[in-house]
Coordinates of C-alpha atoms in Angstrom, one line a residue:
M1 CA 13.2 33.8 2.9
P2 CA 15.1 32.7 -0.2
E3 CA 13.2 31.7 -3.2
K4 CA 12.7 28.0 -4.0
L5 CA 13.2 25.8 -7.1
L6 CA 11.4 22.5 -7.3
L7 CA 13.1 20.0 -9.6
I8 CA 11.2 16.8 -10.6
D9 CA 12.9 13.6 -11.9
G10 CA 10.3 12.8 -14.5
H11 CA 11.3 9.3 -15.6
S12 CA 12.0 8.1 -12.1
L13 CA 8.6 9.2 -10.7
M14 CA 6.8 7.8 -13.7
F15 CA 8.5 4.4 -13.2
R16 CA 7.8 4.5 -9.5
A17 CA 4.1 5.3 -10.1
F18 CA 3.8 2.7 -12.9
Y19 CA 4.8 -0.1 -10.5
G20 CA 3.1 1.4 -7.5
M21 CA -0.4 2.0 -8.9
P22 CA -2.8 -0.6 -10.2
L23 CA -2.3 -1.3 -13.9
S24 CA -6.1 -1.6 -14.2
M25 CA -6.3 2.2 -14.2
T26 CA -7.4 3.3 -17.6
G27 CA -8.8 6.4 -19.2
P28 CA -12.1 6.6 -21.2
G29 CA -10.3 5.6 -24.4
G30 CA -8.7 2.5 -22.8
V31 CA -5.2 4.0 -22.5
H32 CA -3.4 3.1 -19.3
T33 CA -3.2 6.0 -16.8
N34 CA -1.7 4.5 -13.6
A35 CA 1.8 6.1 -14.0
L36 CA 0.2 9.4 -15.0
Y37 CA -2.1 9.4 -11.9
G38 CA 0.7 8.5 -9.5
F39 CA 3.0 11.1 -11.0
L40 CA 0.3 13.8 -10.7
A41 CA -0.5 12.8 -7.1
V42 CA 3.1 13.4 -6.1
L43 CA 3.4 16.6 -8.1
N44 CA 0.2 18.1 -6.6
K45 CA 1.4 17.1 -3.1
M46 CA 4.7 18.9 -3.7
L47 CA 3.1 22.0 -5.1
E48 CA 0.7 22.2 -2.1
E49 CA 3.4 21.6 0.6
E50 CA 6.5 23.2 -0.9
K51 CA 5.0 26.2 -2.6
P52 CA 7.9 26.6 -5.0
D53 CA 8.7 29.9 -6.8
Y54 CA 10.2 28.0 -9.7
L55 CA 9.5 24.6 -11.2
A56 CA 10.9 22.2 -13.8
V57 CA 10.8 18.5 -14.8
A58 CA 13.7 16.7 -16.3
F59 CA 13.3 13.6 -18.5
D60 CA 15.8 11.0 -19.9
L61 CA 16.0 10.5 -23.7
P62 CA 16.1 7.0 -25.2
E63 CA 19.4 7.6 -26.9
P64 CA 22.8 6.7 -25.4
T65 CA 24.5 9.1 -22.9
F66 CA 28.2 9.8 -22.1
R67 CA 28.0 7.0 -19.6
H68 CA 27.3 4.5 -22.4
Q69 CA 30.4 5.8 -24.2
M70 CA 32.4 5.1 -21.1
Y71 CA 30.9 1.7 -20.6
P72 CA 28.7 0.2 -23.3
E73 CA 27.2 -2.3 -20.9
Y74 CA 25.8 0.6 -18.8
K75 CA 22.1 -0.3 -17.9
G76 CA 22.5 -3.2 -20.3
N77 CA 20.8 -5.6 -18.0
R78 CA 17.5 -3.8 -18.0
S79 CA 14.6 -5.4 -19.9
A80 CA 12.4 -3.1 -22.0
A81 CA 9.7 -1.3 -20.2
P82 CA 6.2 -2.6 -20.8
D83 CA 4.1 -1.0 -23.6
E84 CA 1.6 0.1 -21.0
F85 CA 4.4 2.4 -19.6
H86 CA 5.6 3.7 -22.9
E87 CA 2.1 4.7 -24.0
Q88 CA 2.0 7.1 -21.0
M89 CA 5.2 8.9 -21.6
P90 CA 4.0 11.2 -24.4
L91 CA 0.9 11.9 -22.4
I92 CA 2.7 13.1 -19.3
K93 CA 4.7 15.5 -21.4
D94 CA 1.5 16.8 -23.1
L95 CA -0.1 17.1 -19.7
L96 CA 2.9 19.0 -18.2
A97 CA 2.8 21.3 -21.3
A98 CA -0.9 21.9 -20.6
M99 CA 0.0 22.8 -17.0
E100 CA 2.7 25.2 -18.4
I101 CA 5.4 23.3 -16.5
P102 CA 8.7 23.3 -18.4
C103 CA 10.2 19.9 -19.4
I104 CA 13.9 19.5 -20.0
S105 CA 15.8 16.8 -21.9
L106 CA 19.4 17.0 -23.3
P107 CA 20.9 14.6 -25.8
G108 CA 23.7 12.6 -24.3
W109 CA 22.8 13.5 -20.7
E110 CA 20.6 11.9 -18.1
A111 CA 17.9 13.6 -16.1
D112 CA 20.0 13.2 -13.0
D113 CA 22.8 15.3 -14.5
I114 CA 20.3 18.0 -15.6
L115 CA 18.7 18.1 -12.1
G116 CA 22.2 18.2 -10.4
T117 CA 23.3 21.0 -12.7
L118 CA 20.2 23.1 -12.2
A119 CA 20.3 22.6 -8.4
V120 CA 23.9 23.8 -8.2
K121 CA 23.2 26.8 -10.4
A122 CA 20.2 27.7 -8.3
K123 CA 22.3 27.5 -5.1
E124 CA 24.8 29.9 -6.7
H125 CA 21.9 32.3 -7.3
G126 CA 20.9 32.1 -3.7
I127 CA 17.8 30.0 -4.5
E128 CA 17.0 26.9 -2.5
A129 CA 16.7 23.7 -4.6
E130 CA 14.6 20.7 -3.9
I131 CA 15.0 17.6 -6.0
V132 CA 12.1 15.1 -6.0
S133 CA 13.0 11.6 -7.3
G134 CA 12.5 7.9 -6.6
D135 CA 16.3 7.3 -7.2
R136 CA 18.6 7.3 -4.2
D137 CA 21.6 8.1 -6.4
L138 CA 20.5 11.7 -6.2
L139 CA 21.3 11.7 -2.4
Q140 CA 24.8 12.7 -3.4
M141 CA 23.4 16.1 -4.4
A142 CA 22.2 16.9 -0.9
D143 CA 24.0 20.1 0.2
E144 CA 23.6 23.3 2.1
G145 CA 20.6 24.8 0.1
I146 CA 19.9 21.6 -1.8
T147 CA 17.4 19.0 -0.4
V148 CA 16.5 15.7 -1.9
I149 CA 13.0 14.4 -1.4
L150 CA 12.2 10.7 -1.9
P151 CA 8.5 9.6 -2.0
R152 CA 8.1 6.2 -0.2
T153 CA 4.9 4.2 -0.2
K154 CA 4.2 1.7 2.6
G155 CA 0.9 0.1 3.5
G156 CA -0.9 2.2 0.8
E157 CA 0.3 5.4 2.4
T158 CA 2.9 7.7 0.7
S159 CA 5.4 9.6 2.8
Y160 CA 8.2 11.9 1.7
E161 CA 11.7 11.5 3.1
R162 CA 13.6 14.7 3.1
Y163 CA 17.4 14.4 2.9
T164 CA 19.7 17.2 3.9
P165 CA 23.5 16.4 4.3
E166 CA 22.8 15.7 8.0
A167 CA 19.9 13.3 7.1
V168 CA 22.1 11.4 4.6
L169 CA 24.8 11.0 7.2
A170 CA 22.3 9.8 9.8
A171 CA 20.7 7.3 7.4
Y172 CA 23.8 5.9 5.7
G173 CA 26.8 6.8 7.9
V174 CA 28.4 8.7 5.1
T175 CA 28.2 12.3 3.8
P176 CA 26.5 13.0 0.4
K177 CA 29.9 13.2 -1.3
Q178 CA 31.1 10.0 0.4
F179 CA 27.8 8.4 -0.9
I180 CA 29.4 8.5 -4.3
E181 CA 32.5 6.6 -3.1
M182 CA 30.3 4.0 -1.3
K183 CA 28.2 3.4 -4.5
A184 CA 31.4 3.0 -6.5
L185 CA 32.7 0.3 -4.2
M186 CA 29.4 -1.7 -4.1
G187 CA 28.2 -1.0 -7.7
D188 CA 24.6 -0.9 -8.7
S189 CA 23.0 -3.9 -10.2
S190 CA 20.0 -1.9 -11.5
D191 CA 22.2 0.2 -13.7
N192 CA 24.7 -2.6 -14.4
I193 CA 27.5 -0.7 -12.7
P194 CA 30.2 -3.3 -11.7
G195 CA 31.6 -2.0 -8.5
L196 CA 34.1 -4.4 -6.8
P197 CA 33.5 -8.2 -6.6
G198 CA 32.5 -9.4 -3.2
V199 CA 31.9 -5.8 -1.8
G200 CA 28.3 -5.2 -0.7
P201 CA 26.6 -2.2 0.9
K202 CA 27.7 -3.0 4.5
T203 CA 31.3 -3.5 3.6
A204 CA 31.3 -0.4 1.3
Q205 CA 29.8 1.7 4.0
K206 CA 32.3 0.5 6.6
I207 CA 35.3 1.2 4.3
I208 CA 34.2 4.8 3.5
S209 CA 33.1 5.7 7.0
S210 CA 36.4 4.3 8.3
F211 CA 38.8 5.9 5.8
G212 CA 36.8 8.8 4.4
S213 CA 37.5 8.1 0.8
I214 CA 38.6 5.5 -1.8
A215 CA 41.9 7.3 -2.2
N216 CA 42.7 7.2 1.5
A217 CA 41.5 3.5 1.7
L218 CA 43.9 2.6 -1.1
E219 CA 46.8 4.2 1.0
H220 CA 45.8 1.9 3.9
L221 CA 45.1 -1.3 2.0
D222 CA 46.6 -3.6 4.7
E223 CA 44.1 -2.3 7.2
I224 CA 41.0 -3.0 5.1
R225 CA 38.8 -5.9 6.3
P226 CA 37.5 -8.3 5.2
K227 CA 40.5 -9.6 3.2
K228 CA 38.3 -10.1 0.2
A229 CA 37.5 -6.4 0.0
M230 CA 41.2 -5.5 0.3
E231 CA 42.1 -7.8 -2.5
A232 CA 39.3 -6.5 -4.7
M233 CA 40.5 -2.9 -4.2
R234 CA 44.0 -3.9 -5.0
D235 CA 43.3 -6.1 -8.0
F236 CA 40.5 -4.1 -9.8
P237 CA 41.6 -0.4 -9.8
G238 CA 40.2 0.1 -13.3
E239 CA 36.7 -1.2 -12.4
L240 CA 36.7 1.0 -9.3
E241 CA 37.6 4.1 -11.2
L242 CA 35.0 3.3 -13.9
S243 CA 32.3 2.7 -11.3
K244 CA 33.0 6.0 -9.6
N245 CA 32.8 7.9 -12.9
L246 CA 29.5 6.1 -13.7
V247 CA 27.8 6.8 -10.4
T248 CA 28.9 10.5 -10.1
I249 CA 26.2 12.9 -11.1
R250 CA 27.6 15.6 -13.3
T251 CA 26.9 19.3 -12.6
D252 CA 28.2 20.7 -15.8
A253 CA 25.4 19.7 -18.2
P254 CA 24.4 22.4 -20.8
A255 CA 21.2 23.2 -18.9
M256 CA 20.1 26.8 -18.6
L257 CA 18.7 28.0 -15.3
D258 CA 15.9 30.0 -17.1
L259 CA 14.2 31.6 -14.2
E260 CA 11.7 33.4 -16.4
S261 CA 10.3 30.1 -17.9
F262 CA 10.7 28.2 -14.7
R263 CA 8.5 30.7 -12.8
A264 CA 5.8 28.6 -11.0
G265 CA 2.4 30.1 -11.8
N266 CA -1.1 28.6 -11.7
V267 CA -0.5 25.1 -13.2
Y268 CA -4.3 24.3 -13.0
T269 CA -5.0 25.9 -16.4
P270 CA -8.1 25.4 -18.6
A271 CA -6.0 23.2 -20.9
A272 CA -4.9 21.0 -18.0
Y273 CA -8.5 20.8 -16.7
K274 CA -9.6 19.4 -20.1
M275 CA -6.8 16.8 -20.0
F276 CA -7.6 15.8 -16.4
K277 CA -11.2 15.3 -17.3
S278 CA -10.5 13.4 -20.6
L279 CA -8.1 11.1 -18.7
G280 CA -10.8 10.4 -16.0
F281 CA -8.9 11.9 -13.1
R282 CA -12.0 13.0 -11.3
S283 CA -10.5 12.9 -7.8
L284 CA -7.8 15.3 -8.8
L285 CA -10.2 18.0 -10.1
R286 CA -10.4 19.4 -6.6
H287 CA -7.2 21.3 -7.4
F288 CA -9.0 23.2 -10.0
E289 CA -11.7 24.1 -7.6
A290 CA -9.1 25.6 -5.3
A291 CA -7.6 27.5 -8.1
G292 CA -10.9 29.0 -9.2
P293 CA -13.2 28.1 -12.2
A294 CA -11.0 26.6 -15.0
V295 CA -13.7 26.4 -17.7
P296 CA -16.2 29.2 -18.1
N297 CA -19.8 27.8 -18.3
D298 CA -22.0 28.7 -21.2
P299 CA -24.5 31.4 -20.0
A300 CA -26.7 30.9 -23.1
I301 CA -29.6 29.3 -21.0
R302 CA -33.1 30.7 -21.1
I303 CA -34.5 30.6 -17.6
V304 CA -38.3 30.6 -17.5
R305 CA -40.3 31.5 -14.4
T306 CA -43.9 32.3 -15.6
R307 CA -46.6 29.8 -16.4
A308 CA -47.4 31.4 -19.8
D309 CA -43.8 31.2 -21.0
A310 CA -43.4 27.7 -19.6
E311 CA -46.5 26.4 -21.5
E312 CA -45.1 28.0 -24.7
V313 CA -41.8 26.2 -24.1
C314 CA -43.4 22.9 -23.4
A315 CA -45.5 23.2 -26.6
S316 CA -42.5 24.0 -28.6
F317 CA -40.4 21.1 -27.2
A318 CA -43.3 18.6 -27.6
E319 CA -43.0 19.1 -31.4
K320 CA -39.3 18.1 -31.4
E321 CA -38.3 14.6 -32.6
R322 CA -35.7 14.2 -29.9
A323 CA -35.2 16.0 -26.6
G324 CA -33.2 15.7 -23.4
I325 CA -34.6 16.3 -20.0
S326 CA -33.2 16.7 -16.4
L327 CA -35.3 17.4 -13.3
L328 CA -33.2 18.6 -10.4
E329 CA -34.5 18.9 -6.9
T330 CA -32.3 20.1 -4.0
E331 CA -32.7 22.2 -0.9
G332 CA -36.4 23.0 -1.7
R333 CA -35.6 24.2 -5.2
W334 CA -36.8 22.6 -8.4
V335 CA -35.6 23.1 -12.0
L336 CA -36.6 21.3 -15.2
G337 CA -33.9 21.4 -17.8
L338 CA -34.8 20.8 -21.5
Y339 CA -32.7 20.6 -24.6
A340 CA -33.6 20.1 -28.2
G341 CA -32.5 21.5 -31.5
G342 CA -29.7 23.6 -29.9
E343 CA -32.0 25.3 -27.4
R344 CA -31.2 25.1 -23.7
T345 CA -34.1 26.1 -21.5
V346 CA -34.7 25.7 -17.8
L347 CA -38.1 26.0 -16.0
A348 CA -37.4 27.3 -12.5
S349 CA -39.8 26.7 -9.6
G350 CA -41.3 29.8 -7.9
R351 CA -44.6 31.5 -7.3
E352 CA -46.1 30.4 -10.7
L353 CA -44.1 27.2 -11.4
D354 CA -44.5 25.0 -8.3
P355 CA -42.9 21.5 -8.2
E356 CA -46.2 19.8 -8.9
W357 CA -46.6 21.8 -12.1
L358 CA -43.0 21.1 -13.2
T359 CA -43.5 17.3 -12.8
W360 CA -46.8 17.6 -14.7
A361 CA -44.9 19.4 -17.5
A362 CA -42.3 16.7 -17.6
G363 CA -45.1 14.1 -18.0
Q364 CA -46.7 16.0 -20.9
L365 CA -43.4 16.1 -22.7
A366 CA -42.7 12.4 -22.1
A367 CA -46.1 11.7 -23.8
K368 CA -45.4 13.7 -26.9
V369 CA -41.7 13.6 -27.8
R370 CA -40.6 10.7 -30.1
C371 CA -37.4 10.2 -28.1
L372 CA -36.9 11.5 -24.6
S373 CA -33.5 10.8 -23.1
A374 CA -32.1 11.4 -19.6
C375 CA -29.2 10.4 -17.4
G376 CA -31.2 8.4 -14.9
I377 CA -34.8 7.6 -16.0
K378 CA -35.6 5.8 -12.7
S379 CA -35.0 8.9 -10.5
L380 CA -37.0 11.0 -13.1
R381 CA -39.9 8.5 -13.0
K382 CA -40.0 8.6 -9.1
K383 CA -40.6 12.4 -9.3
C384 CA -43.0 12.4 -12.3
S385 CA -46.1 10.2 -12.9
F386 CA -45.9 8.8 -16.4
P387 CA -46.0 5.3 -17.7
F388 CA -43.2 3.4 -19.4
G389 CA -43.0 3.7 -23.2
P390 CA -40.6 3.0 -26.0
Q391 CA -39.7 6.7 -26.3
F392 CA -37.5 6.7 -23.2
F393 CA -33.8 6.4 -23.4
D394 CA -31.5 6.2 -20.3
C395 CA -27.9 7.2 -21.2
R396 CA -26.6 5.8 -17.9
I397 CA -28.0 2.4 -18.6
A398 CA -26.7 2.4 -22.1
G399 CA -23.3 3.4 -20.9
Y400 CA -23.3 0.7 -18.3
L401 CA -24.2 -2.0 -20.9
L402 CA -21.3 -0.8 -23.1
N403 CA -18.8 -0.8 -20.3
P404 CA -20.0 -2.5 -17.1
L405 CA -16.6 -2.2 -15.4
K406 CA -16.9 1.6 -15.0
S407 CA -18.2 2.6 -11.6
E408 CA -20.0 5.8 -12.6
W409 CA -22.0 7.0 -15.6
S410 CA -22.8 10.6 -14.8
Y411 CA -23.5 13.1 -17.6
D412 CA -19.9 14.4 -17.7
V413 CA -18.5 10.9 -18.0
I414 CA -20.9 10.2 -20.9
A415 CA -19.8 13.4 -22.5
A416 CA -16.2 12.5 -22.3
D417 CA -16.5 8.9 -23.4
F418 CA -19.1 9.2 -26.2
L419 CA -19.1 12.8 -27.3
G420 CA -15.4 13.7 -26.8
R421 CA -16.4 16.7 -24.7
T422 CA -15.1 18.0 -21.5
V423 CA -17.8 19.5 -19.3
P424 CA -18.0 20.5 -15.6
S425 CA -19.3 17.8 -13.3
G426 CA -22.3 18.2 -11.0
T427 CA -20.0 18.6 -8.0
E428 CA -18.1 21.3 -9.8
L429 CA -21.2 23.2 -10.7
L430 CA -23.1 22.8 -7.4
G431 CA -20.1 22.5 -5.0
K432 CA -19.7 20.1 -2.1
K433 CA -21.2 22.3 0.5
G434 CA -24.7 22.7 -0.9
L435 CA -26.6 25.5 -2.6
S436 CA -26.6 27.7 0.5
A437 CA -22.8 28.1 0.0
L438 CA -23.4 29.5 -3.5
G439 CA -25.5 32.4 -2.3
D440 CA -27.0 34.4 -5.2
Q441 CA -25.5 32.0 -7.8
A442 CA -27.5 29.0 -6.6
E443 CA -30.3 29.3 -9.2
Q444 CA -27.9 30.0 -12.0
K445 CA -25.8 27.0 -11.1
M446 CA -28.8 24.7 -10.8
A447 CA -29.9 25.9 -14.2
E448 CA -26.5 25.2 -15.7
Y449 CA -26.5 21.7 -14.2
A450 CA -30.0 20.8 -15.5
A451 CA -29.5 22.4 -18.9
L452 CA -26.1 20.7 -19.4
E453 CA -27.4 17.2 -18.3
A454 CA -30.4 17.6 -20.6
E455 CA -28.1 18.6 -23.5
I456 CA -25.6 15.7 -23.0
S457 CA -28.5 13.3 -22.7
C458 CA -30.0 14.4 -26.0
L459 CA -26.8 14.6 -27.9
A460 CA -25.5 11.2 -26.6
E461 CA -28.6 9.2 -27.4
P462 CA -27.9 8.6 -31.1
V463 CA -24.3 7.8 -30.4
L464 CA -25.1 5.4 -27.6
L465 CA -27.9 3.8 -29.7
K466 CA -25.6 3.1 -32.6
K467 CA -23.0 1.5 -30.3
L468 CA -25.7 -0.7 -28.6
Q469 CA -26.8 -1.8 -32.1
E470 CA -23.2 -2.6 -33.1
A471 CA -22.7 -4.6 -29.9
G472 CA -26.0 -6.5 -30.5
M473 CA -27.5 -5.2 -27.2
E474 CA -30.4 -2.9 -28.4
Q475 CA -33.0 -5.6 -27.7
L476 CA -31.5 -6.2 -24.2
F477 CA -31.6 -2.4 -23.6
R478 CA -35.2 -1.8 -24.9
E479 CA -37.0 -5.0 -23.8
I480 CA -35.3 -5.7 -20.4
E481 CA -33.2 -2.9 -19.0
M482 CA -35.5 0.1 -19.7
P483 CA -38.7 -1.6 -18.5
L484 CA -36.8 -2.8 -15.5
A485 CA -35.9 0.7 -14.6
F486 CA -39.6 1.6 -14.4
V487 CA -40.4 -1.5 -12.4
L488 CA -37.6 -0.6 -9.8
A489 CA -39.0 3.0 -9.6
E490 CA -42.5 1.6 -8.9
M491 CA -41.0 -0.7 -6.2
E492 CA -39.1 2.1 -4.5
L493 CA -42.2 4.3 -4.6
A494 CA -44.4 1.6 -3.1
G495 CA -41.9 0.4 -0.5
I496 CA -42.5 -2.6 1.7
L497 CA -45.5 -3.0 4.0
C498 CA -44.4 -4.2 7.5
S499 CA -45.5 -4.0 11.1
R500 CA -43.4 -1.4 12.9
T501 CA -44.0 -3.1 16.2
E502 CA -42.9 -6.5 14.9
L503 CA -39.9 -5.0 13.2
A504 CA -38.9 -3.2 16.5
A505 CA -39.4 -6.4 18.5
Y506 CA -37.2 -8.4 16.0
G507 CA -34.5 -5.7 16.3
D508 CA -34.6 -6.1 20.1
R509 CA -34.1 -9.9 19.8
L510 CA -31.2 -9.4 17.5
E511 CA -29.6 -6.9 19.9
R512 CA -29.9 -9.4 22.8
R513 CA -28.3 -12.2 20.8
I514 CA -25.5 -9.9 19.6
S515 CA -24.9 -8.9 23.3
E516 CA -24.8 -12.6 24.3
L517 CA -22.3 -13.5 21.5
T518 CA -20.1 -10.5 22.3
A519 CA -19.8 -11.5 25.9
A520 CA -19.0 -15.1 24.9
I521 CA -16.3 -14.0 22.4
Y522 CA -14.7 -11.7 25.0
E523 CA -14.7 -14.6 27.6
E524 CA -13.1 -17.0 25.0
A525 CA -10.6 -14.4 24.0
G526 CA -9.7 -13.5 27.6
E527 CA -10.0 -9.7 27.0
V528 CA -12.2 -7.0 25.5
F529 CA -11.3 -5.7 22.1
N530 CA -12.9 -4.2 19.0
L531 CA -14.8 -7.0 17.4
N532 CA -15.3 -5.1 14.2
S533 CA -11.6 -4.5 13.7
P534 CA -10.1 -7.3 11.5
K535 CA -6.6 -6.3 12.7
Q536 CA -7.4 -6.7 16.4
L537 CA -9.4 -9.9 15.8
G538 CA -6.6 -11.4 13.8
Q539 CA -4.1 -10.6 16.6
I540 CA -6.4 -12.3 19.1
L541 CA -7.0 -15.4 17.0
F542 CA -3.6 -16.1 15.5
E543 CA -1.2 -14.5 17.9
K544 CA -2.7 -14.7 21.4
L545 CA -4.8 -17.9 21.0
Q546 CA -2.3 -19.4 18.4
L547 CA -5.1 -20.8 16.3
P548 CA -4.0 -22.6 13.1
G549 CA -4.6 -21.2 9.5
G550 CA -3.5 -17.6 10.0
K551 CA -2.9 -15.9 6.7
K552 CA -0.7 -12.8 7.1
T553 CA -1.5 -9.9 4.8
K554 CA -0.1 -6.4 4.5
T555 CA -2.6 -5.1 7.0
G556 CA -2.6 -8.1 9.4
Y557 CA -4.2 -11.5 9.5
S558 CA -7.1 -12.4 7.2
T559 CA -10.3 -12.9 9.2
A560 CA -12.5 -13.5 6.1
A561 CA -15.4 -15.9 6.3
D562 CA -13.5 -18.7 4.5
V563 CA -10.8 -18.6 7.1
L564 CA -13.2 -18.6 10.1
E565 CA -15.4 -21.3 8.6
K566 CA -12.4 -23.7 8.6
L567 CA -11.9 -23.1 12.3
A568 CA -15.6 -23.0 13.4
A569 CA -16.1 -26.8 13.6
R570 CA -13.5 -27.1 16.4
E571 CA -13.0 -23.6 17.7
P572 CA -16.1 -22.1 19.5
I573 CA -14.8 -18.5 19.2
A574 CA -14.7 -18.8 15.4
A575 CA -18.2 -20.1 15.3
H576 CA -19.4 -17.3 17.6
I577 CA -17.7 -14.6 15.5
L578 CA -19.4 -15.9 12.3
E579 CA -22.8 -15.9 14.1
Y580 CA -22.0 -12.4 15.5
R581 CA -21.4 -11.1 12.0
T582 CA -24.6 -12.6 10.7
Y583 CA -26.8 -11.0 13.4
S584 CA -24.9 -7.7 13.2
K585 CA -25.6 -7.5 9.4
L586 CA -29.3 -8.3 10.0
K587 CA -29.5 -5.6 12.7
S588 CA -27.8 -2.9 10.6

């Protein structure tokens, strides 16, 4: 099989991602990341599916190109891109550099011309070229050995349209080269290319598919219909020639096909891993897992297994002014991670250190250390019996108070946001399949997890405390949030006293009422359907039964409570659905 070159239209994909992803996406430092995330999602998808031998990304430059020299008004109708977009452009180039993916820009040339030139050169070398872009102008480059791939998002799902010459002809009724002629006739409002007045896409396509080219159409002017199009071709030859020159992608740009630097290696490098982590792209880190460990973990952890050594460690740590602690329990294994004064120590359960002794040791430390910090005091308290005191500091609670909009405050997030450190997450260390999948490395990985969480907890405490003080929230943290964490732990340990037989009987009553309501709804609807499917329910209510007030959304009709409540007073089926939902929630 021939080798493959994957060419990415950088600016085009960044623009597409910027307007296709939520602007609310931001990294730990508050910088917007929606365009970056969307770009990387497409890039990763292409790398997985296309498996290129060579790879390069082309970017436009802000300075004028040869097209501006031809036509100063070229792209003159475009408003400036938002600041939120501009701030991401240097980041994507830094990120691609960290991934060791070459980026190409040429003064006076657009990215389209660079991509077109490289694709043609690759074809001449017997290398298949694939161009990934959000710009349909590049369809003119489709050729034998050159495929254009356009990402398209619909209903939240992204698909990838592949255009060979045959696919372009099937979709537009013209060949890729004729696509240039069609664009010249119709112009392009997004690039401020004039085209001919009164000639739109349908007329342009009809003219080119009928006559084959602009030159042949001009030789048969009297046959062109509608008359307005004929007159435009006759009266505006200069505009027509200009438009054709503007829409034609050049393939003679001074871009070198440097196969050595374009060679696609492992893009999931340690440097890229750090940037992914610092930008908060947690869901994309799976690519590094597949590529193998990106960041070597610090092996400098003392693992203690004997009671004598453990007592010595606890006595030593109890004398520290500040310490971090992490108690990890999973698959029958227990480890107690400790950090203070640069020392990382883990007490591992075994014949001498059983779980009961480890929890006792944690309680002894809690009673003696001036400040004991952890990422999740509540879960620690549920495993260890010690009373609340002013020495406890929960980094997760502090992080939440400082930024309640963030959904997660695990130790690696705290490290990135408040210490400027990139560290492996719990999932990266322990894996998704459980410790059994780690084999002989299970204990070492648990030790790394517990020691790292304890270290981050200890080091982040003074930073978080200072920020809480600056925000005027230290009193809230110490007098309400921290005591509340212990109250919740006690509540969860105590549970709720109830009669099992009464609870079971109540469940049966709910089940009977749910069955009665289900039967009534099916009878009123005239058919059986999935009551828990908003899409099917919307179709029944607003299409089959023609009830008023249907609000169409991208995924179907809204069947939210406010919509049904307006119908319930006069439509029994709506009232029954609301009651069904109430009892179903109680039952679950």
